[in-house]
Coordinates of C-alpha atoms in Angstrom, one line a residue:
Chain A
E1 CA 0.1 0.0 0.0
I2 CA 1.4 3.4 -0.9
V3 CA 1.7 5.7 2.1
M4 CA 0.8 9.3 1.7
T5 CA 2.4 12.0 4.2
Q6 CA 1.3 15.4 4.4
T7 CA 3.0 18.1 6.2
P8 CA 2.0 20.5 8.2
L9 CA -0.6 18.8 10.3
S10 CA -2.3 22.2 10.5
L11 CA -1.7 25.8 9.8
S12 CA -3.3 28.9 10.8
V13 CA -3.6 31.5 8.0
T14 CA -4.8 35.3 7.8
P15 CA -7.2 35.9 5.0
G16 CA -5.4 37.2 2.1
Q17 CA -2.4 35.5 2.8
P18 CA -1.0 32.4 0.9
A19 CA -0.8 28.7 2.2
S20 CA 1.0 25.8 0.9
I21 CA 0.5 22.1 2.0
S22 CA 3.0 19.3 1.0
C23 CA 2.3 15.6 0.3
K24 CA 4.7 13.0 -0.1
S25 CA 4.3 9.4 -1.5
T26 CA 6.2 6.3 -0.8
H27 CA 6.2 5.4 -4.6
S28 CA 6.1 7.3 -7.7
L29 CA 2.6 8.3 -8.6
L30 CA 3.7 8.5 -12.5
H31 CA 1.7 6.0 -14.6
S32 CA 3.6 4.3 -17.6
E33 CA 0.9 6.2 -19.7
G34 CA 2.4 9.5 -18.5
K35 CA -0.3 10.7 -16.0
T36 CA 0.3 11.3 -12.5
Y37 CA -2.5 10.1 -10.3
L38 CA -2.5 12.8 -7.4
Y39 CA -5.5 14.3 -6.3
W40 CA -6.5 17.0 -3.4
Y41 CA -9.7 17.1 -1.3
L42 CA -11.1 19.9 0.8
Q43 CA -13.4 18.4 3.7
K44 CA -15.2 21.6 5.1
P45 CA -16.6 21.1 8.7
G46 CA -19.5 18.7 8.7
Q47 CA -19.2 18.0 5.0
P48 CA -18.0 15.4 3.0
P49 CA -14.7 15.9 0.9
Q50 CA -14.9 17.9 -2.2
L51 CA -12.4 17.3 -5.1
L52 CA -10.2 20.4 -5.8
I53 CA -7.3 19.1 -8.0
Y54 CA -7.0 16.2 -10.2
E55 CA -3.8 14.7 -11.9
V56 CA -1.4 16.9 -9.8
S57 CA -2.6 20.3 -11.3
N58 CA -6.0 20.3 -12.9
R59 CA -8.6 22.2 -11.2
F60 CA -11.8 20.4 -11.0
P61 CA -14.6 22.3 -12.6
G62 CA -16.0 25.2 -10.5
V63 CA -12.9 25.2 -8.1
S64 CA -11.3 28.7 -7.6
D65 CA -8.2 29.6 -9.5
R66 CA -6.7 30.5 -6.2
F67 CA -6.1 26.9 -5.9
S68 CA -2.9 25.4 -7.9
G69 CA -1.2 22.2 -7.6
S70 CA 2.2 21.1 -8.5
G71 CA 5.0 18.5 -8.1
S72 CA 5.8 15.2 -9.8
G73 CA 6.9 11.6 -8.8
T74 CA 6.7 11.4 -5.2
D75 CA 6.3 15.2 -4.0
F76 CA 3.6 17.2 -4.3
T77 CA 2.3 20.7 -3.3
L78 CA -1.2 22.4 -2.9
K79 CA -1.1 26.3 -2.8
I80 CA -3.7 28.7 -2.2
S81 CA -2.8 32.1 -3.4
R82 CA -4.9 34.3 -1.1
V83 CA -6.8 32.4 1.6
E84 CA -10.4 33.3 2.1
A85 CA -12.8 32.2 4.9
E86 CA -14.3 29.7 3.0
D87 CA -11.2 27.9 2.4
G88 CA -11.0 26.5 6.1
G89 CA -11.3 22.8 6.7
V90 CA -9.2 19.6 6.1
Y91 CA -7.2 19.1 2.9
Y92 CA -6.3 15.6 1.9
C93 CA -4.2 14.4 -0.9
M94 CA -4.9 11.0 -2.3
Q95 CA -3.1 8.5 -5.0
S96 CA -4.9 6.2 -7.2
I97 CA -2.1 4.6 -9.1
Q98 CA -2.3 1.8 -7.2
L99 CA -5.2 -0.1 -5.4
P100 CA -6.2 0.8 -2.7
P101 CA -6.6 4.4 -3.2
T102 CA -4.8 5.9 -0.1
F103 CA -5.1 9.6 1.5
G104 CA -2.9 11.6 3.1
G105 CA -3.4 12.1 7.0
G106 CA -5.0 15.6 6.3
T107 CA -3.9 19.2 7.1
K108 CA -6.2 21.0 9.1
V109 CA -6.4 25.1 7.8
E110 CA -7.8 27.3 10.1
I111 CA -8.5 31.0 8.8
K112 CA -7.5 33.8 11.3
Chain B
E1 CA -28.2 17.4 -9.6
V2 CA -26.3 14.6 -8.7
Q3 CA -27.3 13.2 -5.3
L4 CA -26.1 10.2 -3.2
V5 CA -28.2 9.2 -0.1
E6 CA -26.8 6.6 2.1
S7 CA -28.7 4.7 4.7
G8 CA -28.5 1.6 6.8
G9 CA -26.0 3.0 9.5
V10 CA -26.9 1.8 13.2
V11 CA -25.3 0.4 16.4
V12 CA -24.3 -3.2 16.1
Q13 CA -22.6 -5.5 18.2
P14 CA -18.9 -7.1 17.3
G15 CA -19.3 -9.9 14.9
G16 CA -22.9 -8.6 13.7
S17 CA -24.0 -8.1 10.0
L18 CA -25.2 -4.7 8.3
R19 CA -26.2 -3.8 5.1
L20 CA -25.6 -0.3 3.8
S21 CA -27.2 1.2 1.1
C22 CA -26.6 4.3 -1.3
A23 CA -29.4 5.8 -3.5
A24 CA -28.3 7.7 -6.6
S25 CA -29.9 10.2 -8.6
G26 CA -29.1 12.9 -11.2
F27 CA -26.9 11.1 -13.4
S28 CA -26.6 7.7 -15.5
F29 CA -25.8 5.5 -12.5
D30 CA -25.2 2.3 -15.0
D31 CA -22.3 4.2 -16.4
Y32 CA -20.2 4.6 -13.4
T33 CA -17.8 2.9 -11.2
M34 CA -19.2 3.5 -7.6
H35 CA -17.0 3.4 -4.3
W36 CA -17.5 3.0 -0.6
V37 CA -15.1 5.5 1.4
R38 CA -15.2 5.6 5.3
Q39 CA -13.8 7.9 8.1
R40 CA -13.4 6.8 11.7
P41 CA -14.6 9.5 14.0
G42 CA -12.3 12.2 14.3
K43 CA -10.1 10.5 11.6
G44 CA -8.8 10.7 7.8
L45 CA -10.4 9.1 5.0
E46 CA -10.0 5.4 4.1
W47 CA -11.2 3.9 1.0
V48 CA -13.1 0.7 1.4
S49 CA -14.0 -0.9 -1.8
L50 CA -15.3 -0.3 -5.4
I51 CA -17.5 -1.8 -8.1
S52 CA -17.7 -1.2 -11.7
W53 CA -20.5 -0.1 -13.8
D54 CA -21.5 -3.5 -14.6
G55 CA -20.7 -5.1 -11.6
D56 CA -18.4 -7.6 -12.7
T57 CA -15.3 -5.9 -11.2
T58 CA -15.0 -5.6 -7.5
H59 CA -12.0 -4.7 -5.3
Y60 CA -11.7 -4.1 -1.5
R61 CA -9.2 -3.0 0.9
D62 CA -7.5 -5.9 2.6
S63 CA -8.6 -5.4 6.0
V64 CA -12.4 -6.0 4.9
K65 CA -11.6 -8.7 2.4
G66 CA -13.9 -11.7 2.9
R67 CA -16.1 -9.7 5.4
F68 CA -17.4 -6.9 3.1
T69 CA -19.2 -7.5 -0.1
I70 CA -20.2 -4.6 -2.5
S71 CA -22.9 -4.9 -5.0
R72 CA -25.1 -2.8 -7.0
D73 CA -28.7 -2.7 -8.5
N74 CA -28.6 -0.5 -12.0
R75 CA -32.4 -0.9 -12.4
K76 CA -32.8 0.7 -9.0
N77 CA -29.9 3.2 -9.2
S78 CA -28.7 1.8 -6.0
L79 CA -25.2 0.8 -4.5
F80 CA -24.7 -1.7 -1.3
L81 CA -22.2 -2.7 1.1
Q82 CA -22.9 -6.0 2.9
M83 CA -20.9 -6.0 6.1
N84 CA -20.4 -8.9 8.0
S85 CA -18.2 -10.2 11.0
L86 CA -17.9 -6.6 12.1
R87 CA -15.3 -5.2 14.3
S88 CA -14.7 -2.3 16.4
E89 CA -12.3 -0.9 13.9
D90 CA -15.2 -0.7 11.3
T91 CA -16.7 1.9 13.5
A92 CA -16.8 5.0 10.9
L93 CA -18.7 7.4 8.8
Y94 CA -19.6 5.4 5.6
Y95 CA -19.5 7.5 2.5
C96 CA -20.8 6.3 -1.1
A97 CA -18.9 8.0 -3.6
K98 CA -19.3 8.3 -7.5
D99 CA -16.1 7.8 -9.6
W100 CA -15.7 10.7 -12.0
G101 CA -14.8 8.6 -14.8
L102 CA -12.4 10.9 -16.4
T103 CA -9.3 9.9 -14.6
R104 CA -8.5 7.0 -12.6
Y105 CA -10.3 6.4 -9.5
C106 CA -11.4 9.7 -8.5
F107 CA -14.3 10.7 -6.4
D108 CA -16.2 13.5 -7.8
K109 CA -19.5 13.3 -6.0
W110 CA -20.2 12.3 -2.4
G111 CA -22.9 11.7 -0.3
L112 CA -23.5 12.8 3.3
G113 CA -22.5 9.3 4.8
T114 CA -24.3 7.0 7.3
L115 CA -22.8 6.1 10.6
V116 CA -21.9 2.5 11.4
T117 CA -21.0 1.9 15.3
V118 CA -19.6 -1.5 16.4
S119 CA -20.1 -1.7 20.2
S120 CA -21.2 -4.2 22.7

């Protein structure tokens, strides 16, 4: 099973400031077909997760362009350019190159 | 609008059985792979099982293999999870999730979940 490790565990951000979350996997997420199966989800309090980013850097339809993803192989980053109050919650990275799909432990983002 | 509504979660004793259901609407259910994902209280997300659009292919995480069975009824737009030999570590909020279908095992819609508590 591929293990996904996120850092930091939590961060507190002032609205308008940037935020960054790191995600590392124990195996490369680059598939032989050339795609990298790394995703980012946000789970707001009391809600199910919602998809933000797919295949490392592609925003899911309807997701703000304040969110961007980058990385390759085993190291990935989610960045929020200017945090807004609605961005609070727990962010999870997930891999699906190999079954079972596995999630990182989550990064709790608190808006000051 | 896509809707996924889970049901069937209750308090059950260790060793007991339970069947979860997920009613789907707002999309062509029989076109999509479906998943169950769980979240233990206060913890992170854990994928449990998937079933292909036609029900011919299923996969499970190791800890539930031989105990859980995923199935679907495309005529009734419904997904199921039969859970047997339940353990305390199966206590969780169980989400039904739709596979997006445009990439590999990516969940674009989730239900609100149904809570399973395994306790004596």
